Rosetta silent file (secondary structure, phi, psi, omega in degrees, C-alpha in Angstrom):
SEQUENCE: MTDKCYYIYIISDSAGETASKLAQAAMSQYATVNVALVRKTFVSEKKDLVEALERAKACNAIIIHTMISPEFVQFANQYCQENDLFCMDILSPVVNELAKRSGIDPTRLPGAMHSLNQEYFNRIAAMEFAVKYDDGKDPKGFLEADIVLLGVSRTSKTPLSLFLANKNLKVANLPLIPQAHIPKELWEVNPKKIVGLTNNPEILNKIRQERMKAYGLNPNTAYSDINKINEELAFANKLYEKLGCLVINVADLSIEETASIILQELNLEEYTYHG
SCORE:     score description
SCORE:     0.000 S_00000001
   1 L     0.000  139.740 -179.820    0.000    0.000    0.000 S_00000001
   2 L   -73.078  152.935 -179.173    1.253    3.493   -0.846 S_00000001
   3 L   -75.794  -32.854 -177.746    2.082    5.918    1.978 S_00000001
   4 L   -66.226  139.909  179.868    0.252    8.848    0.438 S_00000001
   5 E  -109.446  131.719  176.658   -3.372    9.207    1.519 S_00000001
   6 E  -107.076  141.519 -174.262   -6.109   10.390   -0.825 S_00000001
   7 E  -111.753  139.160  170.380   -9.309   11.825    0.604 S_00000001
   8 E  -120.862  122.304  179.296  -12.923   11.486   -0.460 S_00000001
   9 E  -102.485  126.997  174.258  -15.358   13.830    1.273 S_00000001
  10 E  -101.687  121.244  178.535  -19.049   12.925    1.435 S_00000001
  11 E  -121.548  125.474 -175.695  -21.240   15.962    2.044 S_00000001
  12 E  -148.775  152.612  174.069  -24.978   15.474    2.487 S_00000001
  13 L   -89.724    3.025  177.258  -28.048   17.072    4.020 S_00000001
  14 L  -131.862 -144.069 -175.255  -29.135   13.551    5.057 S_00000001
  15 L   -77.736  -16.075  176.917  -27.337   10.320    6.006 S_00000001
  16 L    74.682   18.461 -176.505  -25.098   10.380    2.920 S_00000001
  17 H   -65.010  -41.280 -177.272  -25.630    6.682    2.153 S_00000001
  18 H   -60.173  -50.410 -179.721  -25.965    7.147   -1.615 S_00000001
  19 H   -66.134  -38.176 -179.473  -22.687    9.022   -1.961 S_00000001
  20 H   -62.434  -41.886 -179.900  -20.924    6.685    0.486 S_00000001
  21 H   -64.591  -39.657  177.979  -21.861    3.606   -1.531 S_00000001
  22 H   -63.451  -45.332 -179.999  -20.560    5.216   -4.710 S_00000001
  23 H   -62.464  -43.517 -178.916  -17.288    6.147   -3.005 S_00000001
  24 H   -66.145  -34.840  177.009  -16.864    2.665   -1.524 S_00000001
  25 H   -63.952  -39.832  178.062  -17.506    1.062   -4.917 S_00000001
  26 H   -69.556  -42.576 -178.649  -14.708    3.193   -6.388 S_00000001
  27 H   -62.838  -32.488 -178.214  -12.380    2.542   -3.441 S_00000001
  28 L   -64.075  -16.914  179.425  -12.809   -1.228   -3.803 S_00000001
  29 L   -84.417   -4.216 -175.993  -10.968   -0.996   -7.134 S_00000001
  30 L  -131.254   70.436 -177.043   -7.818    0.282   -5.401 S_00000001
  31 L   -63.782  -26.591 -176.561   -6.821   -2.214   -2.718 S_00000001
  32 L   -98.968    5.103  179.804   -3.230   -0.917   -2.636 S_00000001
  33 L  -105.398  133.753 -179.278   -4.130    2.778   -2.464 S_00000001
  34 E   -82.674  106.119 -177.934   -4.584    4.485    0.898 S_00000001
  35 E  -121.473  129.122  177.222   -7.961    6.263    0.695 S_00000001
  36 E  -105.310  128.778  179.098   -9.700    7.982    3.613 S_00000001
  37 E  -102.613  118.303 -178.268  -13.461    8.415    3.446 S_00000001
  38 E  -114.445  128.225 -178.230  -14.712   11.424    5.424 S_00000001
  39 E  -110.351  127.912  170.649  -18.441   11.987    5.955 S_00000001
  40 E  -120.057   99.181 -172.031  -20.037   15.323    6.741 S_00000001
  41 L  -113.333  168.063 -178.733  -23.729   14.483    7.004 S_00000001
  42 L    53.728   44.773  178.058  -26.981   16.172    8.017 S_00000001
  43 L   -76.123  113.593 -178.423  -25.682   19.534    6.826 S_00000001
  44 L  -120.499  -14.800  179.780  -28.462   22.023    7.512 S_00000001
  45 L  -114.977  143.336 -178.318  -26.545   25.269    8.068 S_00000001
  46 H   -61.892  -33.447 -179.754  -24.438   27.061    5.476 S_00000001
  47 H   -63.208  -33.995  177.685  -21.604   27.469    7.969 S_00000001
  48 H   -68.960  -37.779  177.493  -21.393   23.659    8.266 S_00000001
  49 H   -64.853  -44.996  179.726  -21.240   23.362    4.484 S_00000001
  50 H   -61.322  -44.508 -179.872  -18.478   25.997    4.289 S_00000001
  51 H   -60.583  -43.135 -179.911  -16.497   24.240    7.017 S_00000001
  52 H   -64.540  -42.271 -179.809  -16.761   20.885    5.218 S_00000001
  53 H   -66.586  -38.094  179.427  -15.675   22.390    1.902 S_00000001
  54 H   -67.061  -39.550  177.633  -12.709   24.167    3.489 S_00000001
  55 H   -65.422  -39.494  178.589  -11.535   20.956    5.149 S_00000001
  56 H   -65.213  -39.578  178.721  -11.889   19.127    1.843 S_00000001
  57 H   -62.851  -38.663 -176.906   -9.899   21.856    0.105 S_00000001
  58 H   -60.904  -26.977  179.694   -7.092   21.563    2.679 S_00000001
  59 L  -116.378   17.851  178.645   -6.403   17.967    1.615 S_00000001
  60 L    49.066   50.692 -174.387   -7.367   18.382   -2.062 S_00000001
  61 L   -77.972  155.997  165.747  -10.171   15.891   -1.571 S_00000001
  62 E   -78.942  130.569 -177.237  -12.525   14.361   -4.079 S_00000001
  63 E  -113.734  125.588  174.450  -15.950   15.736   -3.141 S_00000001
  64 E  -121.385  122.593 -178.799  -19.181   13.824   -3.643 S_00000001
  65 E  -127.438  148.133  174.690  -22.318   15.556   -2.441 S_00000001
  66 E  -130.531   88.430  177.494  -26.005   14.755   -2.211 S_00000001
  67 L  -124.942  148.476 -175.646  -27.853   17.916   -1.262 S_00000001
  68 L  -107.909  -17.275  178.379  -31.284   18.990   -2.378 S_00000001
  69 L   -69.990  120.921  179.694  -31.233   22.686   -1.416 S_00000001
  70 H   -56.139  -36.322  179.955  -30.612   24.711   -4.623 S_00000001
  71 H   -64.302  -46.400 -178.126  -28.672   27.273   -2.582 S_00000001
  72 H   -68.668  -39.566  179.712  -26.349   24.642   -1.079 S_00000001
  73 H   -62.534  -48.590 -179.017  -25.896   22.824   -4.378 S_00000001
  74 H   -62.802  -41.867 -178.781  -24.995   26.003   -6.225 S_00000001
  75 H   -64.331  -46.119 -178.467  -22.641   27.134   -3.468 S_00000001
  76 H   -63.727  -45.605 -179.038  -20.828   23.768   -3.292 S_00000001
  77 H   -63.938  -41.435 -179.658  -20.470   23.447   -7.050 S_00000001
  78 H   -68.493  -41.093  179.289  -19.226   27.016   -7.433 S_00000001
  79 H   -59.173  -45.142 -178.333  -16.799   26.673   -4.505 S_00000001
  80 H   -66.530  -38.821  179.592  -15.286   23.535   -6.039 S_00000001
  81 H   -65.460  -43.541 -178.276  -15.012   25.134   -9.456 S_00000001
  82 H   -68.628  -28.147 -177.363  -13.300   28.241   -8.073 S_00000001
  83 L  -105.266   13.714  175.718  -10.879   26.148   -6.013 S_00000001
  84 L    54.443   45.278  177.971  -10.159   23.578   -8.714 S_00000001
  85 L  -105.960  140.107  175.069  -11.613   20.697   -6.651 S_00000001
  86 L   -68.847  129.546 -176.757  -13.150   17.582   -8.171 S_00000001
  87 E  -137.771  130.453  176.007  -16.852   17.681   -7.354 S_00000001
  88 E  -119.551  116.060  177.733  -19.631   15.234   -8.153 S_00000001
  89 E   -96.762  100.796 -171.731  -23.203   16.434   -7.658 S_00000001
  90 L   -74.643  -45.017 -170.470  -25.147   13.155   -7.702 S_00000001
  91 H   -76.043  -43.981 -168.550  -28.747   14.230   -7.176 S_00000001
  92 H   -52.981  -47.402 -177.177  -29.238   17.369   -9.253 S_00000001
  93 H   -57.875  -44.025 -178.197  -28.999   15.924  -12.802 S_00000001
  94 H   -74.388  -42.206  178.338  -31.642   13.234  -12.210 S_00000001
  95 H   -59.503  -44.273 -179.301  -33.883   15.424  -10.022 S_00000001
  96 H   -67.633  -36.874  179.468  -33.835   18.179  -12.646 S_00000001
  97 H   -68.623  -37.657  176.542  -34.510   15.748  -15.499 S_00000001
  98 H   -64.737  -38.891  177.559  -37.513   14.277  -13.639 S_00000001
  99 H   -62.934  -41.335 -179.132  -38.830   17.815  -13.099 S_00000001
 100 H   -64.415  -43.063 -176.724  -38.370   18.522  -16.810 S_00000001
 101 H   -76.181  -35.862 -176.305  -40.187   15.378  -17.920 S_00000001
 102 H   -90.446  -21.436 -176.617  -43.015   15.491  -15.372 S_00000001
 103 L    75.908   12.374 -178.158  -43.511   19.237  -15.258 S_00000001
 104 L  -117.828  132.478  179.327  -43.602   18.965  -11.452 S_00000001
 105 L   -74.320  144.984  177.776  -41.111   20.639   -9.129 S_00000001
 106 L   -68.405  157.423 -178.609  -39.322   18.431   -6.559 S_00000001
 107 L   -70.512  -24.316 -177.862  -40.296   18.764   -2.893 S_00000001
 108 L    59.796   36.343  177.929  -36.700   19.705   -1.978 S_00000001
 109 L   -96.229  117.754  176.942  -37.032   17.880    1.347 S_00000001
 110 L   -60.743  137.769  177.128  -33.694   16.669    2.773 S_00000001
 111 L    71.049   19.318 -176.902  -33.746   12.970    3.661 S_00000001
 112 H   -59.595  -29.143 -178.026  -37.030   12.391    1.830 S_00000001
 113 H   -65.416  -23.442 -176.885  -35.880    8.873    0.881 S_00000001
 114 H  -104.285   19.137 -179.614  -35.873    7.908    4.563 S_00000001
 115 L   -67.055  154.090 -177.091  -39.313    9.275    5.418 S_00000001
 116 L   -82.059   67.941  178.283  -41.579    7.063    7.554 S_00000001
 117 L   -94.459 -175.800 -177.136  -43.910    6.035    4.726 S_00000001
 118 H   -62.137  -35.284  179.814  -45.668    2.705    4.177 S_00000001
 119 H   -61.936  -37.788  178.279  -42.649    1.300    2.362 S_00000001
 120 H   -62.332  -46.492 -178.358  -40.557    1.949    5.470 S_00000001
 121 H   -69.027  -31.652  175.064  -42.982    0.081    7.722 S_00000001
 122 H   -64.263  -38.441  179.664  -43.174   -2.778    5.210 S_00000001
 123 H   -66.550  -41.859  177.260  -39.395   -3.064    5.376 S_00000001
 124 H   -61.891  -41.615  179.165  -39.453   -3.185    9.184 S_00000001
 125 H   -63.294  -38.907  179.679  -42.134   -5.897    9.032 S_00000001
 126 H   -66.573  -36.663  179.181  -40.013   -7.903    6.584 S_00000001
 127 H   -70.264  -38.210  176.100  -36.992   -7.682    8.898 S_00000001
 128 H   -64.522  -37.292  177.546  -39.081   -8.821   11.862 S_00000001
 129 H   -62.034  -44.498 -179.025  -40.309  -11.731    9.726 S_00000001
 130 H   -61.923  -38.539  178.853  -36.707  -12.718    8.906 S_00000001
 131 H   -70.003  -42.211 -177.907  -35.784  -12.762   12.596 S_00000001
 132 H   -63.625  -37.632 -175.255  -38.910  -14.700   13.581 S_00000001
 133 L  -110.219   28.706  175.891  -38.371  -17.401   10.964 S_00000001
 134 H   -75.843  144.998  175.013  -34.581  -17.584   11.125 S_00000001
 135 H    56.608   32.656  175.292  -32.963  -21.034   11.364 S_00000001
 136 H    64.458   27.694 -177.200  -36.249  -22.881   10.798 S_00000001
 137 L   -57.046  -38.609  179.707  -37.699  -21.748   14.156 S_00000001
 138 L  -142.042  103.748 -177.117  -41.235  -22.107   12.824 S_00000001
 139 L   -57.561  -18.474  178.798  -41.779  -24.023    9.541 S_00000001
 140 L   -62.214  -24.776  179.578  -45.136  -22.279    9.092 S_00000001
 141 H   -64.233  -26.003  178.949  -43.135  -19.262    7.973 S_00000001
 142 H   -57.972  -36.143 -175.751  -42.142  -21.108    4.798 S_00000001
 143 H   -76.231  -19.492  179.781  -45.733  -20.844    3.576 S_00000001
 144 H   -99.946  -13.015 -172.416  -45.859  -17.076    4.119 S_00000001
 145 L   -75.473  150.524  170.898  -42.377  -16.255    2.818 S_00000001
 146 L   -78.728  -32.367 -179.202  -41.506  -14.637   -0.499 S_00000001
 147 E  -139.840  138.365  173.754  -38.218  -16.560   -0.429 S_00000001
 148 E  -117.762  119.659  179.760  -37.091  -19.667    1.470 S_00000001
 149 E   -98.870  132.938  177.056  -33.333  -20.077    1.854 S_00000001
 150 E  -120.459  149.986  176.580  -31.818  -23.514    2.487 S_00000001
 151 E   171.605  155.546  175.415  -28.217  -24.364    3.254 S_00000001
 152 L   -71.661  172.295 -178.268  -25.755  -26.119    5.510 S_00000001
 153 L   -59.427  138.029  177.410  -24.152  -24.170    8.340 S_00000001
 154 L    73.153   36.919  172.244  -22.094  -21.101    7.338 S_00000001
 155 L  -110.914   22.141  172.706  -23.584  -20.517    3.891 S_00000001
 156 L    70.031   29.501 -178.913  -24.732  -16.972    4.848 S_00000001
 157 H   -62.249  -49.783 -175.727  -28.422  -17.785    5.294 S_00000001
 158 H   -67.327  -51.682  178.922  -29.100  -15.333    8.127 S_00000001
 159 H   -61.264  -33.884  178.436  -27.242  -12.249    6.799 S_00000001
 160 H   -68.649  -37.744  177.435  -28.724  -12.890    3.357 S_00000001
 161 H   -60.418  -44.235 -178.669  -32.215  -13.125    4.888 S_00000001
 162 H   -71.075  -35.610  177.970  -31.781   -9.756    6.577 S_00000001
 163 H   -64.112  -43.821  179.458  -30.291   -8.156    3.466 S_00000001
 164 H   -70.221  -32.833  177.071  -33.273   -9.288    1.371 S_00000001
 165 H   -62.428  -32.321  178.387  -35.656   -8.206    4.127 S_00000001
 166 L   -68.057   -9.593  175.326  -34.222   -4.715    3.730 S_00000001
 167 L  -106.507   23.330  175.527  -35.661   -4.877    0.218 S_00000001
 168 L    69.245   24.665  179.469  -39.159   -5.538    1.620 S_00000001
 169 L  -107.174  134.388  178.153  -39.028   -9.303    1.012 S_00000001
 170 L   -83.882  118.178 -174.778  -40.233  -11.811    3.601 S_00000001
 171 E  -124.691  131.115  172.363  -37.511  -14.446    3.941 S_00000001
 172 E  -116.715  152.297  178.203  -37.419  -17.654    5.998 S_00000001
 173 E  -138.565  157.106 -177.207  -34.426  -19.977    6.168 S_00000001
 174 E  -136.195  122.110  174.881  -33.682  -23.542    7.195 S_00000001
 175 E   -74.837  139.655 -178.289  -30.318  -25.044    8.178 S_00000001
 176 L  -105.011  127.256  178.543  -29.709  -28.440    6.588 S_00000001
 177 L  -131.650  128.621  179.833  -28.250  -31.310    8.599 S_00000001
 178 L   -52.528  140.600  179.620  -27.966  -34.895    7.266 S_00000001
 179 L    70.082   -3.249  178.403  -30.584  -37.247    8.706 S_00000001
 180 L   -76.354  153.932 -179.730  -32.445  -34.299   10.221 S_00000001
 181 L   -69.105  130.873  174.705  -36.203  -34.063    9.750 S_00000001
 182 L   -94.170  118.809 -177.356  -37.265  -31.920    6.784 S_00000001
 183 L   -56.600  139.628 -178.648  -40.475  -30.054    7.730 S_00000001
 184 H   -62.056  -28.161 -179.292  -43.486  -31.077    5.670 S_00000001
 185 H   -60.662  -29.188 -178.117  -44.243  -27.397    5.026 S_00000001
 186 H   -62.203  -36.102 -178.304  -41.159  -27.169    2.820 S_00000001
 187 H   -75.051  -11.065  178.604  -42.698  -29.563    0.305 S_00000001
 188 H   -92.328   -8.046 -178.904  -45.780  -27.328    0.122 S_00000001
 189 L   -83.048  140.514  174.408  -43.752  -24.300   -0.989 S_00000001
 190 L   -60.200  122.387 -178.353  -43.557  -23.398   -4.674 S_00000001
 191 H   -54.668  -24.085 -179.780  -40.030  -24.497   -5.742 S_00000001
 192 H   -71.647   -8.829  177.053  -39.679  -21.177   -7.572 S_00000001
 193 H  -101.063   -3.186 -174.825  -39.567  -19.490   -4.143 S_00000001
 194 E  -102.080  138.314  176.527  -36.837  -21.750   -2.782 S_00000001
 195 E  -126.248  123.956  176.579  -33.094  -21.080   -3.039 S_00000001
 196 E   -97.008  121.239 -179.871  -30.518  -23.710   -2.131 S_00000001
 197 E   -97.866  137.306  176.855  -27.194  -22.260   -0.979 S_00000001
 198 E  -136.693  175.897 -178.564  -23.973  -24.234   -1.249 S_00000001
 199 L  -155.492  168.125  177.142  -20.255  -23.625   -0.905 S_00000001
 200 L   -78.122  137.453 -177.288  -16.904  -25.227   -1.668 S_00000001
 201 H   -54.060  -42.891 -177.470  -15.840  -27.795    0.986 S_00000001
 202 H   -63.837  -38.556 -179.963  -12.404  -26.242    1.475 S_00000001
 203 H   -69.301  -43.045  177.840  -13.865  -22.789    2.066 S_00000001
 204 H   -61.297  -39.330  178.951  -16.456  -24.119    4.515 S_00000001
 205 H   -58.037  -46.735 -179.703  -13.695  -25.961    6.335 S_00000001
 206 H   -67.288  -42.884 -179.608  -11.734  -22.729    6.840 S_00000001
 207 H   -61.231  -44.316 -177.793  -14.807  -20.699    7.806 S_00000001
 208 H   -70.846  -35.105  176.152  -15.868  -23.247   10.407 S_00000001
 209 H   -62.702  -43.173  178.882  -12.381  -23.564   11.836 S_00000001
 210 H   -65.571  -34.733  177.993  -12.246  -19.778   12.273 S_00000001
 211 H   -62.030  -44.744  179.749  -15.694  -19.898   13.866 S_00000001
 212 H   -65.306  -40.562  178.119  -14.494  -22.402   16.454 S_00000001
 213 H   -61.191  -38.911 -179.506  -11.367  -20.338   17.159 S_00000001
 214 H   -62.395  -28.607  177.747  -13.571  -17.289   17.741 S_00000001
 215 L   -88.523    0.821 -179.339  -15.339  -19.256   20.473 S_00000001
 216 L    75.535   24.989 -176.936  -11.999  -20.235   21.980 S_00000001
 217 L  -111.244  168.145  177.119  -12.489  -23.870   21.002 S_00000001
 218 L   -63.071  124.101 -177.982  -10.439  -26.478   19.150 S_00000001
 219 L   -69.956  -21.449 -177.330  -10.788  -25.688   15.411 S_00000001
 220 L   -97.242   85.114  179.288  -10.486  -29.361   14.443 S_00000001
 221 L  -127.145  178.217  177.775  -13.842  -30.838   15.385 S_00000001
 222 L   -59.423  -30.983 -179.339  -16.562  -32.827   13.633 S_00000001
 223 L   -61.817  -36.125 -177.700  -18.131  -29.461   12.734 S_00000001
 224 L  -104.787    3.250 -179.175  -15.117  -28.501   10.614 S_00000001
 225 L   -64.546  128.707 -174.499  -14.136  -31.999    9.462 S_00000001
 226 H   -62.657  -34.737  179.001  -13.833  -32.002    5.661 S_00000001
 227 H   -67.760  -41.441  177.300  -15.454  -35.438    5.324 S_00000001
 228 H   -64.605  -38.991  179.064  -18.449  -34.354    7.400 S_00000001
 229 H   -63.274  -43.193  177.549  -18.706  -31.193    5.325 S_00000001
 230 H   -61.120  -38.225  177.531  -18.753  -33.232    2.114 S_00000001
 231 H   -63.913  -44.075 -179.907  -21.549  -35.372    3.571 S_00000001
 232 H   -61.630  -46.040 -178.535  -23.552  -32.278    4.466 S_00000001
 233 H   -65.060  -38.928  178.480  -23.119  -30.755    1.008 S_00000001
 234 H   -64.145  -41.825  177.395  -24.071  -34.032   -0.697 S_00000001
 235 H   -60.766  -46.406 -179.181  -27.197  -34.225    1.472 S_00000001
 236 H   -63.504  -45.801 -178.249  -28.109  -30.626    0.627 S_00000001
 237 H   -63.571  -35.713  177.879  -27.530  -31.043   -3.110 S_00000001
 238 H   -65.431  -39.779  178.025  -29.671  -34.183   -3.165 S_00000001
 239 H   -66.289  -41.572  179.698  -32.482  -32.273   -1.466 S_00000001
 240 H   -60.220  -39.867  178.471  -32.140  -29.390   -3.932 S_00000001
 241 H   -62.665  -43.534  179.458  -32.514  -31.850   -6.810 S_00000001
 242 H   -63.495  -39.490 -178.314  -35.691  -33.294   -5.280 S_00000001
 243 H   -75.581  -29.180 -176.305  -37.131  -29.832   -4.751 S_00000001
 244 L    71.352   37.034 -175.579  -36.109  -28.573   -8.201 S_00000001
 245 L   -99.151  169.622  174.124  -35.055  -25.228   -6.740 S_00000001
 246 E   -66.995  136.063  178.344  -32.492  -22.618   -7.706 S_00000001
 247 E  -120.337  131.364 -179.837  -28.996  -23.485   -6.424 S_00000001
 248 E  -128.224  127.173  173.312  -26.304  -20.846   -5.813 S_00000001
 249 E   -88.140  116.112 -174.040  -22.704  -21.473   -4.825 S_00000001
 250 L   -90.790    7.004 -173.613  -21.794  -18.568   -2.551 S_00000001
 251 L   -51.071  -45.556 -175.392  -18.057  -19.377   -2.436 S_00000001
 252 L  -113.669   21.490 -176.006  -16.941  -16.332   -4.427 S_00000001
 253 L  -115.320  142.324  171.450  -19.995  -14.129   -3.922 S_00000001
 254 L   -80.458  168.272  175.977  -20.695  -11.263   -1.561 S_00000001
 255 H   -57.423  -42.709 -178.833  -24.080  -10.995    0.160 S_00000001
 256 H   -62.861  -41.790 -179.123  -25.002   -8.240   -2.304 S_00000001
 257 H   -67.759  -42.331  178.379  -24.067  -10.358   -5.328 S_00000001
 258 H   -62.102  -44.277  179.166  -25.970  -13.399   -4.050 S_00000001
 259 H   -61.068  -41.049 -179.656  -29.033  -11.260   -3.364 S_00000001
 260 H   -62.959  -40.692  178.139  -28.847   -9.763   -6.851 S_00000001
 261 H   -63.840  -43.125  179.800  -28.782  -13.243   -8.427 S_00000001
 262 H   -61.329  -47.266 -179.613  -31.793  -14.298   -6.339 S_00000001
 263 H   -59.157  -40.709 -178.553  -33.789  -11.198   -7.304 S_00000001
 264 H   -72.322  -48.340 -175.436  -33.024  -11.760  -10.977 S_00000001
 265 H   -69.554  -31.137  179.682  -33.551  -15.516  -11.108 S_00000001
 266 L   -94.986   10.394  179.958  -36.795  -15.440   -9.094 S_00000001
 267 L    54.697   45.602  178.804  -38.085  -12.447  -11.060 S_00000001
 268 L  -116.647   36.674 -179.988  -38.161  -10.287   -7.944 S_00000001
 269 L   -50.577  143.751 -173.645  -36.390   -7.272   -9.402 S_00000001
 270 L   -79.875  108.703  175.963  -36.555   -4.346   -7.036 S_00000001
 271 L  -115.848  136.786  174.813  -39.195   -1.884   -8.150 S_00000001
 272 L  -128.136  123.504 -179.420  -40.307    1.110   -6.101 S_00000001
 273 L  -115.947  145.683  174.365  -43.278    3.167   -7.236 S_00000001
 274 L  -121.533  148.569  177.696  -44.621    6.444   -5.890 S_00000001
 275 L   111.073    0.000    0.000  -48.044    7.860   -6.514 S_00000001
């Protein structure tokens, strides 16, 4: 990694999540470059905006901002232009184009995306559903779920359930163990709603060994034994074949990538409508 540090400043009148995700996506392409991400969020006073811009100028930062106030947007863009700073105004081009096409002016409300509307409460309900029906606690949840995730231990069932719940989807999951009883409710679920998760034996072996170490236990147990892992995976794959469900190997996939594949393959593309 290089010694020099490059700065990216996120300036927002809300939580700054949109700009942060863009910055992190760019940063992920430079593993050997030292990049500091600085967030100045919930900017509501001009003095706070000026302070953030001056700090960014002091380290010649890349500036990404998501502000909806025309006054703040104009001031930030002009300041960056006058001081020869790279500046990306994410919101304005799309907001202005929507105004042009619809003939309706934007509300100009900071943080409007995070307002407590029905979609927000639906998302909370979906997350509560994921917690309630995690790890096969109640098989009845399979019949109410939008997606049922299956997989042996350490195939990311729980974090994936919560990630999908954040997209307003009701997700239940079931850990698979050889010779364990498969709930009858699972066979009543439409196979097109079921996703079987798998992984490479060697990767599972390492993950489980690290899990045991984290608990202060011997890493070499039946839980992490490669032969036992192969048995578990064979059992799971046989079940997936019987069910005729989608199967995803998560070995080289992030939670986000796995979720994206599920949404696409199950025709659950994320649509949000207003009006």
